[in-house]
PDB file of C-alpha atoms in Angstrom:
ATOM      1  CA  MET A   1      14.603   3.470 -32.050  1.00  0.00           C
ATOM      2  CA  GLU A   2      11.406   3.313 -34.108  1.00  0.00           C
ATOM      3  CA  THR A   3      10.491  -0.036 -35.587  1.00  0.00           C
ATOM      4  CA  GLU A   4       9.204  -0.302 -39.147  1.00  0.00           C
ATOM      5  CA  ARG A   5       5.725  -0.995 -37.816  1.00  0.00           C
ATOM      6  CA  GLN A   6       5.811   2.124 -35.624  1.00  0.00           C
ATOM      7  CA  LYS A   7       6.891   4.207 -38.612  1.00  0.00           C
ATOM      8  CA  GLN A   8       4.025   2.829 -40.689  1.00  0.00           C
ATOM      9  CA  ARG A   9       1.538   3.623 -37.917  1.00  0.00           C
ATOM     10  CA  LYS A  10       2.883   7.153 -37.641  1.00  0.00           C
ATOM     11  CA  GLU A  11       2.679   7.687 -41.398  1.00  0.00           C
ATOM     12  CA  GLU A  12      -0.873   6.332 -41.469  1.00  0.00           C
ATOM     13  CA  PHE A  13      -1.854   8.589 -38.556  1.00  0.00           C
ATOM     14  CA  LEU A  14      -0.467  11.682 -40.295  1.00  0.00           C
ATOM     15  CA  LYS A  15      -2.159  10.654 -43.536  1.00  0.00           C
ATOM     16  CA  GLN A  16      -5.503  10.376 -41.743  1.00  0.00           C
ATOM     17  CA  GLN A  17      -4.960  13.737 -40.047  1.00  0.00           C
ATOM     18  CA  GLU A  18      -4.462  15.378 -43.435  1.00  0.00           C
ATOM     19  CA  PHE A  19      -8.159  14.680 -44.052  1.00  0.00           C
ATOM     20  CA  PHE A  20      -8.853  17.422 -41.493  1.00  0.00           C
ATOM     21  CA  ARG A  21      -7.143  20.028 -43.660  1.00  0.00           C
ATOM     22  CA  THR A  22      -8.679  18.670 -46.870  1.00  0.00           C
ATOM     23  CA  ASN A  23     -12.199  18.768 -45.449  1.00  0.00           C
ATOM     24  CA  ALA A  24     -11.664  22.142 -43.813  1.00  0.00           C
ATOM     25  CA  VAL A  25     -10.776  23.653 -47.197  1.00  0.00           C
ATOM     26  CA  LEU A  26     -13.780  22.023 -48.871  1.00  0.00           C
ATOM     27  CA  ILE A  27     -16.179  23.287 -46.211  1.00  0.00           C
ATOM     28  CA  ILE A  28     -14.720  26.800 -46.185  1.00  0.00           C
ATOM     29  CA  ASN A  29     -15.013  27.038 -49.971  1.00  0.00           C
ATOM     30  CA  GLU A  30     -18.605  25.815 -49.802  1.00  0.00           C
ATOM     31  CA  MET A  31     -19.522  28.441 -47.197  1.00  0.00           C
ATOM     32  CA  VAL A  32     -17.837  31.197 -49.224  1.00  0.00           C
ATOM     33  CA  LYS A  33     -19.708  30.024 -52.326  1.00  0.00           C
ATOM     34  CA  MET A  34     -23.056  29.975 -50.485  1.00  0.00           C
ATOM     35  CA  ARG A  35     -22.393  33.414 -49.016  1.00  0.00           C
ATOM     36  CA  LYS A  36     -21.882  34.781 -52.543  1.00  0.00           C
ATOM     37  CA  GLU A  37     -25.129  33.080 -53.575  1.00  0.00           C
ATOM     38  CA  GLU A  38     -26.848  34.711 -50.596  1.00  0.00           C
ATOM     39  CA  ILE A  39     -25.468  38.146 -51.541  1.00  0.00           C
ATOM     40  CA  GLU A  40     -26.799  37.774 -55.094  1.00  0.00           C
ATOM     41  CA  ARG A  41     -30.253  36.842 -53.809  1.00  0.00           C
ATOM     42  CA  THR A  42     -30.551  39.465 -51.088  1.00  0.00           C
ATOM     43  CA  GLU A  43     -28.316  42.226 -52.478  1.00  0.00           C
ATOM     44  CA  ALA A  44     -26.552  42.340 -49.114  1.00  0.00           C
ATOM     45  CA  PRO A  45     -24.457  45.521 -48.711  1.00  0.00           C
ATOM     46  CA  SER A  46     -21.429  43.740 -47.230  1.00  0.00           C
ATOM     47  CA  PRO A  47     -19.504  40.626 -48.293  1.00  0.00           C
ATOM     48  CA  ALA A  48     -19.053  39.705 -44.618  1.00  0.00           C
ATOM     49  CA  SER A  49     -21.565  37.597 -42.696  1.00  0.00           C
ATOM     50  CA  PRO A  50     -21.807  36.929 -38.931  1.00  0.00           C
ATOM     51  CA  LEU A  51     -22.699  33.329 -39.770  1.00  0.00           C
ATOM     52  CA  VAL A  52     -19.542  32.826 -41.840  1.00  0.00           C
ATOM     53  CA  ASP A  53     -17.517  34.627 -39.177  1.00  0.00           C
ATOM     54  CA  GLU A  54     -18.568  32.218 -36.413  1.00  0.00           C
ATOM     55  CA  PHE A  55     -18.218  29.261 -38.784  1.00  0.00           C
ATOM     56  CA  LEU A  56     -14.598  30.173 -39.534  1.00  0.00           C
ATOM     57  CA  HIS A  57     -13.816  30.477 -35.848  1.00  0.00           C
ATOM     58  CA  SER A  58     -15.283  26.989 -35.264  1.00  0.00           C
ATOM     59  CA  ILE A  59     -13.128  25.463 -38.028  1.00  0.00           C
ATOM     60  CA  PHE A  60      -9.980  27.273 -36.889  1.00  0.00           C
ATOM     61  CA  PHE A  61     -10.572  26.319 -33.241  1.00  0.00           C
ATOM     62  CA  LEU A  62     -10.857  22.628 -34.147  1.00  0.00           C
ATOM     63  CA  GLY A  63      -7.664  22.978 -36.175  1.00  0.00           C
ATOM     64  CA  LYS A  64      -6.005  24.529 -33.135  1.00  0.00           C
ATOM     65  CA  ILE A  65      -6.868  21.587 -30.848  1.00  0.00           C
ATOM     66  CA  ASN A  66      -6.218  18.941 -33.491  1.00  0.00           C
ATOM     67  CA  ASN A  67      -3.216  16.630 -33.228  1.00  0.00           C
ATOM     68  CA  PRO A  68      -1.218  17.694 -35.151  1.00  0.00           C
ATOM     69  CA  GLU A  69      -2.320  21.322 -34.937  1.00  0.00           C
ATOM     70  CA  PHE A  70      -3.502  23.109 -38.088  1.00  0.00           C
ATOM     71  CA  SER A  71      -3.282  26.895 -37.987  1.00  0.00           C
ATOM     72  CA  PRO A  72      -5.663  28.928 -40.192  1.00  0.00           C
ATOM     73  CA  GLU A  73      -2.703  29.761 -42.437  1.00  0.00           C
ATOM     74  CA  CYS A  74      -1.796  26.067 -42.710  1.00  0.00           C
ATOM     75  CA  ILE A  75      -5.378  25.123 -43.588  1.00  0.00           C
ATOM     76  CA  LEU A  76      -5.495  27.751 -46.349  1.00  0.00           C
ATOM     77  CA  ASP A  77      -1.882  27.329 -47.412  1.00  0.00           C
ATOM     78  CA  ASP A  78      -2.742  26.494 -51.039  1.00  0.00           C
ATOM     79  CA  ASP A  79      -4.961  29.520 -51.696  1.00  0.00           C
ATOM     80  CA  ASP A  80      -3.330  32.883 -50.945  1.00  0.00           C
ATOM     81  CA  ILE A  81      -6.198  34.804 -52.538  1.00  0.00           C
ATOM     82  CA  LEU A  82      -8.837  33.139 -50.359  1.00  0.00           C
ATOM     83  CA  LEU A  83      -6.642  33.531 -47.273  1.00  0.00           C
ATOM     84  CA  LYS A  84      -6.322  37.284 -47.877  1.00  0.00           C
ATOM     85  CA  GLU A  85     -10.038  37.643 -48.624  1.00  0.00           C
ATOM     86  CA  LEU A  86     -11.002  35.895 -45.397  1.00  0.00           C
ATOM     87  CA  LYS A  87      -8.485  37.808 -43.291  1.00  0.00           C
ATOM     88  CA  ASP A  88      -9.809  41.094 -44.717  1.00  0.00           C
ATOM     89  CA  ASN A  89     -13.483  40.251 -44.158  1.00  0.00           C
ATOM     90  CA  TYR A  90     -13.208  38.086 -41.032  1.00  0.00           C
ATOM     91  CA  PRO A  91     -10.144  39.082 -38.990  1.00  0.00           C
ATOM     92  CA  GLN A  92     -11.421  37.986 -35.566  1.00  0.00           C
ATOM     93  CA  PRO A  93     -11.539  34.202 -36.103  1.00  0.00           C
ATOM     94  CA  PHE A  94      -7.856  34.182 -37.073  1.00  0.00           C
ATOM     95  CA  VAL A  95      -6.933  35.726 -33.726  1.00  0.00           C
ATOM     96  CA  LEU A  96      -9.509  34.380 -31.283  1.00  0.00           C
ATOM     97  CA  CYS A  97      -9.334  30.729 -32.380  1.00  0.00           C
ATOM     98  CA  SER A  98      -6.414  30.532 -29.924  1.00  0.00           C
ATOM     99  CA  SER A  99      -8.334  31.763 -26.892  1.00  0.00           C
ATOM    100  CA  GLN A 100     -12.111  31.397 -27.298  1.00  0.00           C
ATOM    101  CA  VAL A 101     -14.354  28.342 -27.671  1.00  0.00           C
ATOM    102  CA  PRO A 102     -17.016  28.126 -30.419  1.00  0.00           C
ATOM    103  CA  LYS A 103     -20.679  27.596 -29.630  1.00  0.00           C
ATOM    104  CA  ARG A 104     -21.333  25.159 -32.483  1.00  0.00           C
ATOM    105  CA  SER A 105     -19.482  22.696 -34.676  1.00  0.00           C
ATOM    106  CA  PRO A 106     -18.788  23.680 -38.325  1.00  0.00           C
ATOM    107  CA  MET A 107     -21.479  21.708 -40.142  1.00  0.00           C
ATOM    108  CA  SER A 108     -24.114  23.344 -37.962  1.00  0.00           C
ATOM    109  CA  TYR A 109     -23.271  26.631 -39.687  1.00  0.00           C
ATOM    110  CA  VAL A 110     -23.285  24.974 -43.114  1.00  0.00           C
ATOM    111  CA  LEU A 111     -26.795  23.670 -42.429  1.00  0.00           C
ATOM    112  CA  ASN A 112     -27.822  27.116 -41.175  1.00  0.00           C
ATOM    113  CA  MET A 113     -26.677  28.699 -44.446  1.00  0.00           C
ATOM    114  CA  ILE A 114     -28.450  26.047 -46.537  1.00  0.00           C
ATOM    115  CA  VAL A 115     -31.716  26.628 -44.652  1.00  0.00           C
ATOM    116  CA  ASN A 116     -31.355  30.391 -45.220  1.00  0.00           C
ATOM    117  CA  LEU A 117     -30.893  29.825 -48.943  1.00  0.00           C
ATOM    118  CA  MET A 118     -33.470  27.098 -49.522  1.00  0.00           C
ATOM    119  CA  GLY A 119     -36.219  28.285 -47.181  1.00  0.00           C
ATOM    120  CA  GLN A 120     -37.134  26.632 -43.914  1.00  0.00           C
ATOM    121  CA  GLU A 121     -40.195  24.854 -45.302  1.00  0.00           C
ATOM    122  CA  ASN A 122     -38.301  23.073 -48.103  1.00  0.00           C
ATOM    123  CA  GLU A 123     -37.209  20.001 -46.167  1.00  0.00           C
ATOM    124  CA  ASP A 124     -36.435  17.727 -49.117  1.00  0.00           C
ATOM    125  CA  THR A 125     -34.352  20.387 -50.875  1.00  0.00           C
ATOM    126  CA  ILE A 126     -32.423  21.224 -47.701  1.00  0.00           C
ATOM    127  CA  ILE A 127     -31.583  17.598 -46.921  1.00  0.00           C
ATOM    128  CA  LYS A 128     -30.711  16.877 -50.565  1.00  0.00           C
ATOM    129  CA  ARG A 129     -28.267  19.791 -50.766  1.00  0.00           C
ATOM    130  CA  LEU A 130     -26.673  18.908 -47.433  1.00  0.00           C
ATOM    131  CA  CYS A 131     -26.297  15.253 -48.488  1.00  0.00           C
ATOM    132  CA  GLU A 132     -24.801  16.206 -51.850  1.00  0.00           C
ATOM    133  CA  PHE A 133     -22.203  18.334 -50.140  1.00  0.00           C
ATOM    134  CA  THR A 134     -21.447  15.850 -47.351  1.00  0.00           C
ATOM    135  CA  ILE A 135     -20.554  13.055 -49.768  1.00  0.00           C
ATOM    136  CA  LYS A 136     -17.863  15.322 -51.287  1.00  0.00           C
ATOM    137  CA  LEU A 137     -15.988  15.347 -47.967  1.00  0.00           C
ATOM    138  CA  LYS A 138     -13.165  12.884 -47.410  1.00  0.00           C
ATOM    139  CA  PRO A 139     -14.248  10.603 -44.568  1.00  0.00           C
ATOM    140  CA  GLY A 140     -10.983   8.830 -43.756  1.00  0.00           C
ATOM    141  CA  LYS A 141     -11.153   6.559 -40.727  1.00  0.00           C
ATOM    142  CA  THR A 142     -12.013   9.350 -38.329  1.00  0.00           C
ATOM    143  CA  LYS A 143     -14.500  11.401 -40.403  1.00  0.00           C
ATOM    144  CA  HIS A 144     -12.914  14.797 -39.814  1.00  0.00           C
ATOM    145  CA  LEU A 145     -15.507  17.601 -39.760  1.00  0.00           C
ATOM    146  CA  VAL A 146     -18.198  15.303 -41.220  1.00  0.00           C
ATOM    147  CA  SER A 147     -21.697  15.103 -39.726  1.00  0.00           C
ATOM    148  CA  SER A 148     -23.371  11.735 -40.169  1.00  0.00           C
ATOM    149  CA  THR A 149     -27.024  12.709 -39.580  1.00  0.00           C
ATOM    150  CA  VAL A 150     -29.482  15.565 -39.958  1.00  0.00           C
ATOM    151  CA  CYS A 151     -32.707  15.859 -37.961  1.00  0.00           C
ATOM    152  CA  VAL A 152     -36.011  17.647 -38.548  1.00  0.00           C
ATOM    153  CA  SER A 153     -38.283  18.675 -35.665  1.00  0.00           C
ATOM    154  CA  GLN A 154     -41.747  19.708 -36.746  1.00  0.00           C
ATOM    155  CA  LYS A 155     -45.197  20.674 -35.547  1.00  0.00           C
ATOM    156  CA  ASN A 156     -47.710  21.637 -38.195  1.00  0.00           C
ATOM    157  CA  SER A 157     -45.790  23.153 -41.136  1.00  0.00           C
ATOM    158  CA  ASP A 158     -42.886  24.644 -39.172  1.00  0.00           C
ATOM    159  CA  ARG A 159     -39.613  22.733 -39.440  1.00  0.00           C
ATOM    160  CA  TYR A 160     -36.367  23.148 -37.486  1.00  0.00           C
ATOM    161  CA  TYR A 161     -33.128  21.421 -38.363  1.00  0.00           C
ATOM    162  CA  GLY A 162     -29.959  20.182 -36.705  1.00  0.00           C
ATOM    163  CA  VAL A 163     -26.924  18.046 -37.509  1.00  0.00           C
ATOM    164  CA  SER A 164     -24.798  15.692 -35.458  1.00  0.00           C
ATOM    165  CA  MET A 165     -21.472  16.958 -34.122  1.00  0.00           C
ATOM    166  CA  SER A 166     -18.994  17.380 -36.985  1.00  0.00           C
ATOM    167  CA  THR A 167     -15.944  16.542 -34.912  1.00  0.00           C
ATOM    168  CA  SER A 168     -13.514  13.629 -34.931  1.00  0.00           C
ATOM    169  CA  GLY A 169     -12.143  11.867 -31.901  1.00  0.00           C
ATOM    170  CA  PRO A 170     -13.680  11.759 -28.424  1.00  0.00           C
ATOM    171  CA  ILE A 171     -12.135  14.919 -26.959  1.00  0.00           C
ATOM    172  CA  PRO A 172     -13.181  17.495 -29.617  1.00  0.00           C
ATOM    173  CA  GLY A 173     -16.673  15.994 -29.601  1.00  0.00           C
ATOM    174  CA  ARG A 174     -16.956  16.224 -25.828  1.00  0.00           C
ATOM    175  CA  ILE A 175     -15.636  19.792 -25.913  1.00  0.00           C
ATOM    176  CA  MET A 176     -18.284  20.855 -28.421  1.00  0.00           C
ATOM    177  CA  ILE A 177     -21.116  19.105 -26.555  1.00  0.00           C
ATOM    178  CA  ALA A 178     -20.110  20.882 -23.342  1.00  0.00           C
ATOM    179  CA  ALA A 179     -19.786  24.212 -25.165  1.00  0.00           C
ATOM    180  CA  SER A 180     -23.216  23.803 -26.766  1.00  0.00           C
ATOM    181  CA  CYS A 181     -24.797  22.991 -23.388  1.00  0.00           C
ATOM    182  CA  LEU A 182     -23.221  26.029 -21.756  1.00  0.00           C
ATOM    183  CA  SER A 183     -23.586  28.592 -24.528  1.00  0.00           C
ATOM    184  CA  THR A 184     -26.172  27.967 -27.222  1.00  0.00           C
ATOM    185  CA  TRP A 185     -28.644  25.092 -26.729  1.00  0.00           C
ATOM    186  CA  ASP A 186     -32.122  25.729 -25.357  1.00  0.00           C
ATOM    187  CA  SER A 187     -32.067  25.169 -21.586  1.00  0.00           C
ATOM    188  CA  ASN A 188     -34.417  22.160 -21.771  1.00  0.00           C
ATOM    189  CA  VAL A 189     -32.155  20.400 -24.270  1.00  0.00           C
ATOM    190  CA  ALA A 190     -29.021  21.403 -22.370  1.00  0.00           C
ATOM    191  CA  GLY A 191     -30.526  20.141 -19.123  1.00  0.00           C
ATOM    192  CA  ALA A 192     -31.392  16.786 -20.659  1.00  0.00           C
ATOM    193  CA  VAL A 193     -27.853  16.345 -21.994  1.00  0.00           C
ATOM    194  CA  MET A 194     -26.266  17.516 -18.732  1.00  0.00           C
ATOM    195  CA  THR A 195     -28.186  14.760 -16.939  1.00  0.00           C
ATOM    196  CA  TYR A 196     -25.690  12.331 -18.475  1.00  0.00           C
ATOM    197  CA  TYR A 197     -22.729  14.565 -19.361  1.00  0.00           C
ATOM    198  CA  PRO A 198     -19.914  14.147 -18.424  1.00  0.00           C
ATOM    199  CA  GLU A 199     -20.936  10.499 -18.653  1.00  0.00           C
ATOM    200  CA  ASN A 200     -19.196   7.592 -16.972  1.00  0.00           C
ATOM    201  CA  LYS A 201     -18.254   4.314 -18.664  1.00  0.00           C
ATOM    202  CA  GLU A 202     -21.706   2.880 -17.963  1.00  0.00           C
ATOM    203  CA  LYS A 203     -23.397   5.973 -19.474  1.00  0.00           C
ATOM    204  CA  THR A 204     -25.637   6.287 -16.418  1.00  0.00           C
ATOM    205  CA  LYS A 205     -27.440   9.473 -15.457  1.00  0.00           C
ATOM    206  CA  LYS A 206     -26.473  11.724 -12.581  1.00  0.00           C
ATOM    207  CA  THR A 207     -27.878  10.729  -9.225  1.00  0.00           C
ATOM    208  CA  TYR A 208     -28.488  14.336  -8.143  1.00  0.00           C
ATOM    209  CA  PHE A 209     -30.006  15.865 -11.286  1.00  0.00           C
ATOM    210  CA  ASP A 210     -32.611  14.777 -13.829  1.00  0.00           C
ATOM    211  CA  GLY A 211     -33.263  17.291 -16.602  1.00  0.00           C
ATOM    212  CA  THR A 212     -34.578  14.722 -19.101  1.00  0.00           C
ATOM    213  CA  ILE A 213     -37.764  15.646 -20.962  1.00  0.00           C
ATOM    214  CA  LYS A 214     -40.556  13.926 -22.868  1.00  0.00           C
ATOM    215  CA  LEU A 215     -41.389  15.363 -26.252  1.00  0.00           C
ATOM    216  CA  PRO A 216     -45.164  15.683 -26.897  1.00  0.00           C
ATOM    217  CA  GLU A 217     -46.445  12.944 -29.210  1.00  0.00           C
ATOM    218  CA  GLU A 218     -47.684  15.396 -31.835  1.00  0.00           C
ATOM    219  CA  VAL A 219     -44.149  16.666 -32.453  1.00  0.00           C
ATOM    220  CA  ARG A 220     -42.231  14.953 -35.218  1.00  0.00           C
ATOM    221  CA  CYS A 221     -38.511  14.483 -34.583  1.00  0.00           C
ATOM    222  CA  GLN A 222     -36.976  12.538 -37.459  1.00  0.00           C
ATOM    223  CA  ALA A 223     -33.307  11.921 -38.190  1.00  0.00           C
ATOM    224  CA  PHE A 224     -31.852  11.050 -41.607  1.00  0.00           C
ATOM    225  CA  SER A 225     -28.551   9.524 -42.648  1.00  0.00           C
ATOM    226  CA  LEU A 226     -26.488  11.998 -44.669  1.00  0.00           C
ATOM    227  CA  SER A 227     -24.777   9.220 -46.589  1.00  0.00           C
ATOM    228  CA  HIS A 228     -27.960   7.385 -47.670  1.00  0.00           C
ATOM    229  CA  ARG A 229     -30.765   9.938 -47.123  1.00  0.00           C
ATOM    230  CA  LYS A 230     -32.703   7.271 -45.240  1.00  0.00           C
ATOM    231  CA  GLU A 231     -34.760   7.761 -42.114  1.00  0.00           C
ATOM    232  CA  MET A 232     -32.987   6.681 -38.947  1.00  0.00           C
ATOM    233  CA  PRO A 233     -34.639   5.697 -35.662  1.00  0.00           C
ATOM    234  CA  PRO A 234     -33.548   7.525 -32.506  1.00  0.00           C
ATOM    235  CA  CYS A 235     -30.678   5.872 -30.670  1.00  0.00           C
ATOM    236  CA  ARG A 236     -31.081   4.795 -27.070  1.00  0.00           C
ATOM    237  CA  SER A 237     -29.393   8.016 -25.894  1.00  0.00           C
ATOM    238  CA  CYS A 238     -32.021  10.207 -27.577  1.00  0.00           C
ATOM    239  CA  GLY A 239     -34.735   7.953 -26.200  1.00  0.00           C
ATOM    240  CA  ASN A 240     -33.377   8.516 -22.708  1.00  0.00           C
ATOM    241  CA  LEU A 241     -32.896  12.274 -23.158  1.00  0.00           C
ATOM    242  CA  PHE A 242     -36.060  13.306 -24.977  1.00  0.00           C
ATOM    243  CA  GLY A 243     -38.519  10.438 -24.449  1.00  0.00           C
ATOM    244  CA  LEU A 244     -38.374   9.453 -28.134  1.00  0.00           C
ATOM    245  CA  THR A 245     -39.795   5.999 -28.848  1.00  0.00           C
ATOM    246  CA  THR A 246     -37.125   3.615 -30.114  1.00  0.00           C
ATOM    247  CA  SER A 247     -36.189  -0.052 -30.173  1.00  0.00           C
ATOM    248  CA  GLU A 248     -32.495   0.800 -30.672  1.00  0.00           C
ATOM    249  CA  ASN A 249     -30.086  -0.275 -27.959  1.00  0.00           C
ATOM    250  CA  ARG A 250     -26.955   1.549 -29.097  1.00  0.00           C
ATOM    251  CA  GLU A 251     -26.048   4.619 -27.046  1.00  0.00           C
ATOM    252  CA  TRP A 252     -24.090   7.345 -28.796  1.00  0.00           C
ATOM    253  CA  PRO A 253     -22.346   9.970 -26.630  1.00  0.00           C
ATOM    254  CA  TYR A 254     -25.096  12.033 -25.050  1.00  0.00           C
ATOM    255  CA  GLY A 255     -25.611  15.261 -27.002  1.00  0.00           C
ATOM    256  CA  HIS A 256     -23.734  14.057 -30.090  1.00  0.00           C
ATOM    257  CA  CYS A 257     -26.813  13.284 -32.198  1.00  0.00           C
ATOM    258  CA  ALA A 258     -28.615  15.663 -34.573  1.00  0.00           C
ATOM    259  CA  GLU A 259     -31.778  15.502 -32.448  1.00  0.00           C
ATOM    260  CA  ALA A 260     -30.243  17.769 -29.787  1.00  0.00           C
ATOM    261  CA  GLU A 261     -29.601  20.723 -32.092  1.00  0.00           C
ATOM    262  CA  SER A 262     -32.844  20.246 -34.008  1.00  0.00           C
ATOM    263  CA  LEU A 263     -34.970  20.211 -30.838  1.00  0.00           C
ATOM    264  CA  SER A 264     -33.045  23.154 -29.422  1.00  0.00           C
ATOM    265  CA  ASN A 265     -33.860  25.245 -32.501  1.00  0.00           C
ATOM    266  CA  PHE A 266     -37.472  24.023 -32.314  1.00  0.00           C
ATOM    267  CA  PHE A 267     -37.944  24.929 -28.643  1.00  0.00           C
ATOM    268  CA  LYS A 268     -36.468  28.408 -29.134  1.00  0.00           C
ATOM    269  CA  LYS A 269     -39.336  29.195 -31.527  1.00  0.00           C
ATOM    270  CA  LYS A 270     -42.136  27.087 -30.025  1.00  0.00           C
ATOM    271  CA  ASP A 271     -42.735  28.254 -26.464  1.00  0.00           C
ATOM    272  CA  GLU A 272     -45.999  26.355 -26.086  1.00  0.00           C
ATOM    273  CA  VAL A 273     -44.360  23.020 -26.955  1.00  0.00           C
ATOM    274  CA  ARG A 274     -41.357  23.834 -24.803  1.00  0.00           C
ATOM    275  CA  GLU A 275     -43.704  24.376 -21.850  1.00  0.00           C
ATOM    276  CA  GLN A 276     -45.222  20.921 -22.436  1.00  0.00           C
ATOM    277  CA  ALA A 277     -41.755  19.338 -22.488  1.00  0.00           C
ATOM    278  CA  GLN A 278     -40.690  20.436 -19.021  1.00  0.00           C
ATOM    279  CA  PRO A 279     -37.783  18.595 -17.373  1.00  0.00           C
ATOM    280  CA  GLU A 280     -38.348  15.983 -14.704  1.00  0.00           C
ATOM    281  CA  SER A 281     -36.672  18.298 -12.204  1.00  0.00           C
ATOM    282  CA  ASP A 282     -34.676  21.506 -12.149  1.00  0.00           C
ATOM    283  CA  GLU A 283     -33.238  20.805  -8.719  1.00  0.00           C
ATOM    284  CA  ASN A 284     -29.427  20.955  -8.547  1.00  0.00           C
ATOM    285  CA  ARG A 285     -29.158  22.330 -12.081  1.00  0.00           C
ATOM    286  CA  LYS A 286     -26.435  24.727 -10.985  1.00  0.00           C
ATOM    287  CA  MET A 287     -24.385  21.803  -9.697  1.00  0.00           C
ATOM    288  CA  ALA A 288     -24.866  19.949 -13.006  1.00  0.00           C
ATOM    289  CA  THR A 289     -23.833  23.042 -14.981  1.00  0.00           C
ATOM    290  CA  GLU A 290     -20.721  23.443 -12.862  1.00  0.00           C
ATOM    291  CA  SER A 291     -19.763  19.805 -13.514  1.00  0.00           C
ATOM    292  CA  VAL A 292     -20.022  20.384 -17.281  1.00  0.00           C
ATOM    293  CA  LEU A 293     -17.921  23.552 -17.041  1.00  0.00           C
ATOM    294  CA  LYS A 294     -15.325  21.720 -14.971  1.00  0.00           C
ATOM    295  CA  GLU A 295     -15.162  18.956 -17.571  1.00  0.00           C
ATOM    296  CA  LEU A 296     -14.829  21.478 -20.405  1.00  0.00           C
ATOM    297  CA  ILE A 297     -11.899  23.182 -18.668  1.00  0.00           C
ATOM    298  CA  LYS A 298     -10.242  19.821 -18.066  1.00  0.00           C
ATOM    299  CA  LEU A 299     -10.602  18.779 -21.712  1.00  0.00           C
ATOM    300  CA  LEU A 300      -9.260  22.102 -22.995  1.00  0.00           C
ATOM    301  CA  ASN A 301      -6.278  21.793 -20.659  1.00  0.00           C
ATOM    302  CA  MET A 302      -5.638  18.308 -22.039  1.00  0.00           C
ATOM    303  CA  GLN A 303      -5.445  19.889 -25.506  1.00  0.00           C
ATOM    304  CA  LYS A 304      -3.141  22.637 -24.134  1.00  0.00           C
ATOM    305  CA  PHE A 305      -5.728  25.262 -25.091  1.00  0.00           C
ATOM    306  CA  LYS A 306      -5.611  28.470 -23.005  1.00  0.00           C
ATOM    307  CA  TRP A 307      -9.262  29.474 -22.735  1.00  0.00           C
ATOM    308  CA  ASP A 308     -10.147  33.051 -21.772  1.00  0.00           C
ATOM    309  CA  ARG A 309     -13.569  31.806 -20.513  1.00  0.00           C
ATOM    310  CA  HIS A 310     -15.462  33.376 -23.424  1.00  0.00           C
ATOM    311  CA  PHE A 311     -17.520  31.596 -26.058  1.00  0.00           C
ATOM    312  CA  TYR A 312     -16.902  33.182 -29.425  1.00  0.00           C
ATOM    313  CA  THR A 313     -19.279  35.903 -30.613  1.00  0.00           C
ATOM    314  CA  LEU A 314     -18.566  38.383 -33.378  1.00  0.00           C
ATOM    315  CA  GLN A 315     -17.670  41.768 -31.888  1.00  0.00           C
ATOM    316  CA  VAL A 316     -19.146  44.449 -34.139  1.00  0.00           C
TER     317      VAL A 316
END
């Protein structure tokens, strides 16, 4: 029989979990609003957007693996009009959130949309708008769907952005880091992260593979807090992965920080810098990749998610 204390813990847990649904609705409404803003600016012929499509799948997938589970219909339970609009324009995420894994976490798509609207060169405006939206989200104790940092990677005037993983709890975060390594991050960034992932309790690197890189000194890679808009030094993990100079000793989960996505976007457009930041070794990369895939499958099984071995992409 449940004790009073157990009941209180259960009620508190369910209360905290409700922040997932609350934040999901806020983020979905923000993306829909920005898409309408984008349509007005560009006179786009269709209300649908591949970016919004993949974003919705990411949100719905995280709802699917959440405890307790939130279906798309449960998330949007209070807005029948929005639910119908999204089902009409974006039918695939409602179906495939139960079988396919997203390539990115939700706030990555929000940042992507903001950059599209504001213009890639307008760093201050981009960070300001992202911060203003982030503080509207309900953090709770577990910060459901909330990114804590944004990062800018830059050489000359070109800037490329990324956010930290907008997941709560260790398992969803580890799932999304693995998925990003296997499906969307630049191979140099993925290799660096896979050097440590799946990490052991001591957070030591693999003995058989070293894909870590050293970023050229002329490249700026600067993270900012989304709650205070202050510059943040790289953590020890990012120092180990990318050769960033830091006096910080704290190690966040490898691949969690905004630097990974920002540098990935940077390398995809800057081949000459990418060539300078070659990994220590590419030997045994296949073995490292297989270990990440094995870990991803294990984590999905723990969440009782039946993966069809596809990462979600809009089928046109």
